[in-house]
Coordinates of N, CA and C in Angstrom, one line a residue:
X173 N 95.4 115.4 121.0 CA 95.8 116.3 119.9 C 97.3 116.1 119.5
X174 N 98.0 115.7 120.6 CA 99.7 115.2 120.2 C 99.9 114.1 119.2
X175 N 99.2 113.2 119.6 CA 99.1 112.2 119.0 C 99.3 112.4 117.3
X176 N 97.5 113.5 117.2 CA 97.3 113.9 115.8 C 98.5 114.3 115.1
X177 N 99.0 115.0 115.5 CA 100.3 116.4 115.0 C 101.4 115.2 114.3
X178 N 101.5 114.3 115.6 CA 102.5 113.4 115.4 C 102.7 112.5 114.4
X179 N 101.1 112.5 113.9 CA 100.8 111.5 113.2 C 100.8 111.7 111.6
X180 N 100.2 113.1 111.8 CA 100.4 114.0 110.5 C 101.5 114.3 110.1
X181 N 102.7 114.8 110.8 CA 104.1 115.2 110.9 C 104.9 113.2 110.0
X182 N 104.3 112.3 111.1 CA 105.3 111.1 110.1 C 104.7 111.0 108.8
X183 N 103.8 111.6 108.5 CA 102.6 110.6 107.2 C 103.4 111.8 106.2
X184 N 103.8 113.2 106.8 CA 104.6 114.0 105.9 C 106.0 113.3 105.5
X185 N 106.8 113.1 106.4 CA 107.9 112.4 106.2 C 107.6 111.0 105.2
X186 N 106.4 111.0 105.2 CA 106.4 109.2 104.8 C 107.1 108.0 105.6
X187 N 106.5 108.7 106.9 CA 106.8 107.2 108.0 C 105.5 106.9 108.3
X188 N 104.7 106.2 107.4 CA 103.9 105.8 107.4 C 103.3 104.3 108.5
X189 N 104.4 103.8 108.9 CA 104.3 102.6 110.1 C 104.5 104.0 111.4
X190 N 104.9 104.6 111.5 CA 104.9 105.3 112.9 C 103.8 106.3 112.7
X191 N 103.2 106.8 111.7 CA 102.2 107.7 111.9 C 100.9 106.6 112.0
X192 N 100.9 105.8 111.8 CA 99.7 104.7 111.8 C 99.8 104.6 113.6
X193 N 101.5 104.3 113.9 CA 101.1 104.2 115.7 C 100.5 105.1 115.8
X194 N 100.9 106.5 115.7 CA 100.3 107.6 116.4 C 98.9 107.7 116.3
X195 N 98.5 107.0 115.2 CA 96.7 107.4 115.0 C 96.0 105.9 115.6
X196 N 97.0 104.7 116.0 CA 96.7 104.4 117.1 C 96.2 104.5 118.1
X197 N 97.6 105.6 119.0 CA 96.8 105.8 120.2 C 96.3 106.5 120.5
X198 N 95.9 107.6 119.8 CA 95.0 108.6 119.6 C 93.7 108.0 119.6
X199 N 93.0 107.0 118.7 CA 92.3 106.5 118.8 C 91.8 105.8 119.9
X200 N 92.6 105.0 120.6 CA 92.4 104.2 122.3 C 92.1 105.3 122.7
X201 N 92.5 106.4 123.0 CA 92.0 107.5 124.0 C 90.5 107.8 123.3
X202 N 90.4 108.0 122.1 CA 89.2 108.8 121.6 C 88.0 107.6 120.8
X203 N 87.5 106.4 121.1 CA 87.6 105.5 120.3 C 86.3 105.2 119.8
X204 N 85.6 106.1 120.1 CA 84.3 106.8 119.5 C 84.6 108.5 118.1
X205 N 85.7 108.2 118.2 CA 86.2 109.3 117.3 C 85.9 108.3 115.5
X206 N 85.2 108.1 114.4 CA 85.3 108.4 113.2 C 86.7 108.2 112.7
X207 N 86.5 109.6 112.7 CA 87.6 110.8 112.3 C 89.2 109.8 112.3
X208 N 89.7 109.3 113.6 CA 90.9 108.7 113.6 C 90.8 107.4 113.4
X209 N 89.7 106.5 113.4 CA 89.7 105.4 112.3 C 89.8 105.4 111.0
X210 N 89.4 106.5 110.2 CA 89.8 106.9 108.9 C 90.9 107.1 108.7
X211 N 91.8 108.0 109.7 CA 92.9 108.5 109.5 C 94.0 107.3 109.9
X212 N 93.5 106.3 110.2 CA 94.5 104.7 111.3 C 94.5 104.3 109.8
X213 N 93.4 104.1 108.7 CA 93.3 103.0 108.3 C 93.6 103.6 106.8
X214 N 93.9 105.2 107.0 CA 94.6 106.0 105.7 C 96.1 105.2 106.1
X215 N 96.6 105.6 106.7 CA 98.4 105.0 107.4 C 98.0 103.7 107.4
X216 N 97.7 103.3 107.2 CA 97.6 101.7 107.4 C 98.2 101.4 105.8
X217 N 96.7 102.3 105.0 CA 97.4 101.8 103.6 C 98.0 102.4 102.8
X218 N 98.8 103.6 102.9 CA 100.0 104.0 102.9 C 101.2 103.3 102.9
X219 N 101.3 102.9 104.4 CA 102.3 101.6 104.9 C 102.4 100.6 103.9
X220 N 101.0 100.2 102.9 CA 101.2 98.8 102.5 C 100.0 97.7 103.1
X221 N 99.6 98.3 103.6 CA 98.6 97.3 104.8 C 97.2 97.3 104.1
X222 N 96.6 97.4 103.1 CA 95.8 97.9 102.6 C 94.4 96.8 103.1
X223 N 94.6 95.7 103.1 CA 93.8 94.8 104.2 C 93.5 95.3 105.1
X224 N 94.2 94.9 106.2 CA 94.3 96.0 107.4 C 93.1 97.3 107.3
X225 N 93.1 98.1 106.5 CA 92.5 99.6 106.0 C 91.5 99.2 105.5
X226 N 91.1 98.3 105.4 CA 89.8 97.7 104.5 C 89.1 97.1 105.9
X227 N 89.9 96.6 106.3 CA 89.2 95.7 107.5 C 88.3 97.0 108.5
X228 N 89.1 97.5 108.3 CA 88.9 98.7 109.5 C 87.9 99.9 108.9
X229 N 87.9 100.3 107.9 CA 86.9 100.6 107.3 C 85.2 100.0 107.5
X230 N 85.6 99.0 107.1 CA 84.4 98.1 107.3 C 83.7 98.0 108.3
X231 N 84.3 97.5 109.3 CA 84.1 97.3 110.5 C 83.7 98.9 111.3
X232 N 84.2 99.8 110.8 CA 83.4 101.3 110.9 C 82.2 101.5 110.6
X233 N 81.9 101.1 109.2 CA 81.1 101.0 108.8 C 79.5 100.7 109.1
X234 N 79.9 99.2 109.6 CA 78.9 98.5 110.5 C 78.6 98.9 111.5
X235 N 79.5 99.6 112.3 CA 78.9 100.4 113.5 C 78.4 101.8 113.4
X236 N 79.3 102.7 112.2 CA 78.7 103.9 111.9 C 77.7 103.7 110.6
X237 N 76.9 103.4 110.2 CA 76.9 103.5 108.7 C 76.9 105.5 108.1
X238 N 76.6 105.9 108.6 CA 76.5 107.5 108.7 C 77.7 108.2 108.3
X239 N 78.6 107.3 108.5 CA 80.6 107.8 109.0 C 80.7 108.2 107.1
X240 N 80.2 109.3 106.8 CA 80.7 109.6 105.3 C 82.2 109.4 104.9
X241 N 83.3 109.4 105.7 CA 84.9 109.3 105.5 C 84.8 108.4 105.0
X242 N 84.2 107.3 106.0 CA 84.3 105.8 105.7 C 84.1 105.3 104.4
X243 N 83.3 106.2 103.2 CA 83.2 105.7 102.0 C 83.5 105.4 101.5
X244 N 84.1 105.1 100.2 CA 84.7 105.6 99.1 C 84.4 106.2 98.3
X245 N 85.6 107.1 97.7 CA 84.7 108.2 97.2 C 85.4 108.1 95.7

C-alpha cells in the first residue's frame, strides 16, 4: 500500500519515471495484481515510454483476457 500512495503522490507531481518505480515494486510484491500493471504501464506512458505501456498491456492481456483496465477505452 506504500508503494501505491508513493506512486500516486509522484504521478501528482509529474514524476512520472519515479512513480512508474513505485508501481514497480508494488507490483513484484503483488504480481498477480491487474490493477498495478495498469497503473506500471499508465507511468510508463506518461514518462514517454509508450512502447513499454503497450508491451505491458498486452502481455496482460494474454494472460488476463478478462482484465477490463487492460482495454482501451
Amino acid at each position: 500500500e506504500t508503494h501505491r500512495i508513493l506512486a500516486e503522490a509522484y504521478a501528482g507531481l509529474g514524476q512520472h519515471e519515479k512513480s512508474a518505480g513505485e508501481w514497480s515494486v508494488a507490483l513484484e510484491l503483488k504480481p498477480d495484481d491487474p490493477d498495478l500493471t495498469v497503473e506500471l504501464a499508465r507511468a510508463e506512458a506518461a514518462g514517454g515510454k509508450k512502447e513499454a505501456a503497450a508491451a505491458r498491456l498486452n502481455e496482460l492481456l494474454k494472460h488476463q483476457p478478462e482484465s477490463a483496465r487492460a482495454h482501451p477505452s
